[in-house]
Short mmCIF file of C-alpha atoms in Angstrom, two decimals:
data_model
loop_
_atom_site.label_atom_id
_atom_site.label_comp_id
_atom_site.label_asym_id
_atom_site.label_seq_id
_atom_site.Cartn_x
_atom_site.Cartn_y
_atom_site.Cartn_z
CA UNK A 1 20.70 53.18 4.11
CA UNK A 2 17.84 55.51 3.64
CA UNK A 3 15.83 56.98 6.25
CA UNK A 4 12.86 53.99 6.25
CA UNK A 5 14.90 51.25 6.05
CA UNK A 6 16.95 52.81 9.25
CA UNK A 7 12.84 52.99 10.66
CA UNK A 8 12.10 49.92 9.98
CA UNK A 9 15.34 48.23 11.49
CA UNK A 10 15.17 50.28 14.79
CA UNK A 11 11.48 49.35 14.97
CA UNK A 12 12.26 45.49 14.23
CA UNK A 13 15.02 45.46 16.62
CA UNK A 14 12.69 46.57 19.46
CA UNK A 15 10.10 44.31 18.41
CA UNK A 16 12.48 41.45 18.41
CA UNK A 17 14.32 42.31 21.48
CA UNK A 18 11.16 43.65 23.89
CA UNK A 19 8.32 41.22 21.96
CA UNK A 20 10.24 38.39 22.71
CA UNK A 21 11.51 38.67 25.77
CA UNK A 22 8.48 40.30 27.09
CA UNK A 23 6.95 36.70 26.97
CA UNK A 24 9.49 35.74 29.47
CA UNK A 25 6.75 34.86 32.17
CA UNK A 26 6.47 31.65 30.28
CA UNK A 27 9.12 29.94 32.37
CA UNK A 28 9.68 32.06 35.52
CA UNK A 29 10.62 29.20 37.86
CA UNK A 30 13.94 29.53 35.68
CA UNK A 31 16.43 29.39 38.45
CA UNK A 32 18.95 32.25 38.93
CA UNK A 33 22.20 32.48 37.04
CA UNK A 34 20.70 30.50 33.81
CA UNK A 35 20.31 32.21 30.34
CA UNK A 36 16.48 31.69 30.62
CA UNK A 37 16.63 33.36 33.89
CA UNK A 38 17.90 36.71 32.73
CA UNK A 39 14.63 37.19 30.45
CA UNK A 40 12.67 37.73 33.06
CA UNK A 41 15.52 39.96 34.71
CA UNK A 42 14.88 42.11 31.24
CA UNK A 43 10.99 41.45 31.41
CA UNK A 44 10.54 42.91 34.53
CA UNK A 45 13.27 45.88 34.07
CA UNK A 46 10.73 46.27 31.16
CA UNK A 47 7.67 46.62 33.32
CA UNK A 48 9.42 48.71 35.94
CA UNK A 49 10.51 51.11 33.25
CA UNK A 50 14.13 50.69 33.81
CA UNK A 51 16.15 51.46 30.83
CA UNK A 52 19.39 50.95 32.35
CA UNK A 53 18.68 47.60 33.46
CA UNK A 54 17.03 46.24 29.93
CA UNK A 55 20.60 47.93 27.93
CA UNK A 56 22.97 46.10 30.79
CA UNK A 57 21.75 43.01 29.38
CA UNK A 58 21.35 43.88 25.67
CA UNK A 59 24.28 44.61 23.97
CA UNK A 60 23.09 46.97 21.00
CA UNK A 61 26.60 47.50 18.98
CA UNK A 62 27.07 43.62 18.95
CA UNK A 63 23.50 43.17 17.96
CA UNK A 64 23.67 45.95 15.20
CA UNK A 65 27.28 44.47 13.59
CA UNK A 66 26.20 41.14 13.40
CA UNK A 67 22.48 42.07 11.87
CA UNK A 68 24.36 44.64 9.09
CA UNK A 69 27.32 41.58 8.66
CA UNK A 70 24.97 39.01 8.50
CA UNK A 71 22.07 40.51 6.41
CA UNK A 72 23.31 44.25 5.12
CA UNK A 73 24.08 42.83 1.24
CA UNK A 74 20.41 42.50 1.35
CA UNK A 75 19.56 45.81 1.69
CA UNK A 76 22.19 47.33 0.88
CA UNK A 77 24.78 47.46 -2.36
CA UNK A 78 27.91 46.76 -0.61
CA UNK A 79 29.37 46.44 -4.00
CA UNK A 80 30.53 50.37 -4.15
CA UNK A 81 31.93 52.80 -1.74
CA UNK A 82 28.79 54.17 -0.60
CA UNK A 83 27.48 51.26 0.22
CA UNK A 84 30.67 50.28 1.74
CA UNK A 85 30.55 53.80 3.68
CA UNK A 86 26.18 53.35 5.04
CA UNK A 87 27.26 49.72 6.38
CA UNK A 88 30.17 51.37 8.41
CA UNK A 89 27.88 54.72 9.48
CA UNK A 90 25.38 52.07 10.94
CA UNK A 91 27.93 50.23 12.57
CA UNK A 92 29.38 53.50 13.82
CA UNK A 93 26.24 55.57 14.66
CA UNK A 94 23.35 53.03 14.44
CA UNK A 95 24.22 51.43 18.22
CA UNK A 96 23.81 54.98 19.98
CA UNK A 97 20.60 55.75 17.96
CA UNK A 98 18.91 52.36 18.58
CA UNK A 99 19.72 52.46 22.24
CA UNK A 100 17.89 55.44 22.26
CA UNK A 101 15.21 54.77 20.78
CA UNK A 102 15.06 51.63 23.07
CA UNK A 103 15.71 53.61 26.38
CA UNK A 104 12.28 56.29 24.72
CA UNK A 105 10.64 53.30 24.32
CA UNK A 106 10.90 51.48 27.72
CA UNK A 107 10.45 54.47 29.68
CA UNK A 108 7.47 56.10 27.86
CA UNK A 109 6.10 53.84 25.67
CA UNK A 110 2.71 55.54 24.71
CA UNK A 111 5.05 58.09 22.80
CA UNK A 112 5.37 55.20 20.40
CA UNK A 113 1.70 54.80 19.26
CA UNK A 114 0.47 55.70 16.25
CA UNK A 115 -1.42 58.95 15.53
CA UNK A 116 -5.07 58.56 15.78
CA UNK A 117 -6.83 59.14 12.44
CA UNK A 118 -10.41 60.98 11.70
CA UNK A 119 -11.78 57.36 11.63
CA UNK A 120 -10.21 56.07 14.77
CA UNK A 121 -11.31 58.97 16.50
CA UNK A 122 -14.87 58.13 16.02
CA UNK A 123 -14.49 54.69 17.58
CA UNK A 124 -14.32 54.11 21.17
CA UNK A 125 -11.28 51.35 20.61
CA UNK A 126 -9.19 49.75 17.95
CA UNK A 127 -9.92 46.64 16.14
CA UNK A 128 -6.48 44.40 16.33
CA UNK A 129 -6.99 44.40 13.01
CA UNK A 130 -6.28 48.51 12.77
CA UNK A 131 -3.47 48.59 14.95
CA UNK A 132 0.40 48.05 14.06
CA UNK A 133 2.47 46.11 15.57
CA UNK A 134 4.04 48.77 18.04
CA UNK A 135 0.77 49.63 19.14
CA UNK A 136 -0.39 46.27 19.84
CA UNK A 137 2.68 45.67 21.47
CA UNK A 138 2.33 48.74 23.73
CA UNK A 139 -1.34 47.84 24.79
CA UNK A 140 0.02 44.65 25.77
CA UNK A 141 -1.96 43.06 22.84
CA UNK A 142 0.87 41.12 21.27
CA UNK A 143 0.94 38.50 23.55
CA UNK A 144 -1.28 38.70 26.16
CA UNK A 145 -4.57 38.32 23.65
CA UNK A 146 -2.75 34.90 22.85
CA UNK A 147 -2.51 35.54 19.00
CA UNK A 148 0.98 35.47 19.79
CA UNK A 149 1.93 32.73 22.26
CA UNK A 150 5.19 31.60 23.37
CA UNK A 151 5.13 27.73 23.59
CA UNK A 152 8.58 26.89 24.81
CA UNK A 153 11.63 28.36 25.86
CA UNK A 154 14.74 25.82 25.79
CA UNK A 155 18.65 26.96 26.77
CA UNK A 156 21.91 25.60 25.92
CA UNK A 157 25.46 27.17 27.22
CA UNK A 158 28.59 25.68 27.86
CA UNK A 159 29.46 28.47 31.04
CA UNK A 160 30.61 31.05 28.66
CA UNK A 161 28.09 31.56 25.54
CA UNK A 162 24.21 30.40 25.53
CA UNK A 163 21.52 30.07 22.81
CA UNK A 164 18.30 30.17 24.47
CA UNK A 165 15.54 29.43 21.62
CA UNK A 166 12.16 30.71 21.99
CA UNK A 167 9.40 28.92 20.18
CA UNK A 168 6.47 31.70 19.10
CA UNK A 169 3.68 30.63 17.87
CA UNK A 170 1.26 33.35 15.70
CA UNK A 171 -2.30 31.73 16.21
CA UNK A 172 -3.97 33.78 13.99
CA UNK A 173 -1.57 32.75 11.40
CA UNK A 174 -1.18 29.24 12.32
CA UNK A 175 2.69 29.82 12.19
CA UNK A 176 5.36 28.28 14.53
CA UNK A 177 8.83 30.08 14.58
CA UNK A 178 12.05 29.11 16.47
CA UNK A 179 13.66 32.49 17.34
CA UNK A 180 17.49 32.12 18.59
CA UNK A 181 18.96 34.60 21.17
CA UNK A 182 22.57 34.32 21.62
CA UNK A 183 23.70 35.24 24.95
CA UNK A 184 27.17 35.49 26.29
CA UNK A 185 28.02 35.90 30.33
CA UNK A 186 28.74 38.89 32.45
CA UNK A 187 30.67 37.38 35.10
CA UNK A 188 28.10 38.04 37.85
CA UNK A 189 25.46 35.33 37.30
CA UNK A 190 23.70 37.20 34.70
CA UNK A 191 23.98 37.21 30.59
CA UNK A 192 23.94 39.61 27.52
CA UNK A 193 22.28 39.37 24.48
CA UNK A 194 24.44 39.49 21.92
CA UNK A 195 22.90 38.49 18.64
CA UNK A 196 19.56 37.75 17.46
CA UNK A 197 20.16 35.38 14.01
CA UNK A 198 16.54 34.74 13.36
CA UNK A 199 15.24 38.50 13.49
CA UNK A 200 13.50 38.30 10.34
CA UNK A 201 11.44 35.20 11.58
CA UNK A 202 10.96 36.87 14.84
CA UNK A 203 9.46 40.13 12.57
CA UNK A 204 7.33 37.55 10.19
CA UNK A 205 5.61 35.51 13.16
CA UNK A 206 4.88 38.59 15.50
CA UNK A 207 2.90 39.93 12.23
CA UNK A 208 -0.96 40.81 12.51
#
């Protein structure tokens, strides 16, 4: 895996993972000890900057195999043994290096926008339109300017395992995606995420 596509999966991962859970104030009567409930534990670990909170209930290596099982033929020629040697370095190394990234991320996200160019610097603000997705996410853009809208969270867990789906909505786009977030239980009332299965409709609706 070259050095962009690692980029652009460590970026989409923390897009999926903070973008969508972020939106957890859409049900926060969600009583304690439910799936739904432990987005808004992450959502507000998110706000109070607490990385160690946000990675209890995220569990990176799981996410990472089952992403590179799932979806690594398509970026990668597993046909050979160096392809068969990048999918087992990410498995190996890409867990530690996402986490972090994520742990950067949630405790100084600013480092994460984009590098003001001669233009930009002659405007006051950017257009939506100028800004990537990270920086629109770290404004609080995203979802808080309602281009991006979550319209209904519904969960589903027999005690053990949960899929909580998330339905996004991308107003500017008119486009309606259910995202999937496998969780599976710690023991103590709360849940881990443990797979994301619909990260590349997650990436495509959260999309200026």
């Amino acid at each position: 895996m070259n050095k962009s596509n690692s980029k652009g999966v460590i970026i989409a991962l923390i897009i999926a993972v903070v973008g969508a859970l972020a939106a957890a104030w859409y049900f926060l009567w969600y009583i304690p000890h439910t799936p739904a409930y432990t987005l808004k534990i992450i959502h507000q670990a998110v706000q109070d900057k607490d990385a160690d909170e946000v990675l209890r209930h995220v569990d990176v290596k799981s996410i990472v195999k089952n992403i590179v099982d799932r979806e690594g033929d398509k970026y990668i020629d597993t046909s050979n043994p160096f392809g068969k040697a990048a999918v087992a370095a990410t498995k190996t190394f890409g867990p530690a290096l996402i986490e972090d990234v994520m742990r950067k991320y949630i405790e100084d996200p600013d480092s994460f926008k984009s590098q003001p160019t001669t233009t930009d610097t002659n405007n006051t603000a950017q257009s939506d339109d100028n800004m990537s997705m990270v920086d629109r996410l770290v404004d609080g853009r995203l979802f808080k300017a309602h281009d991006v809208e979550v319209k209904n969270i519904k969960s589903e867990d027999d005690g053990d395992t949960a899929t909580v789906t998330v339905t996004i909505q991308n107003n500017k786009k008119n486009m309606t995606k259910d995202i999937r977030v496998l969780m599976r239980h710690l023991g103590d009332g709360t849940w881990v995420i443990y797979d994301i299965p619909d990260m590349e409709d997650l990436y495509t609706v959260t999309r200026k």
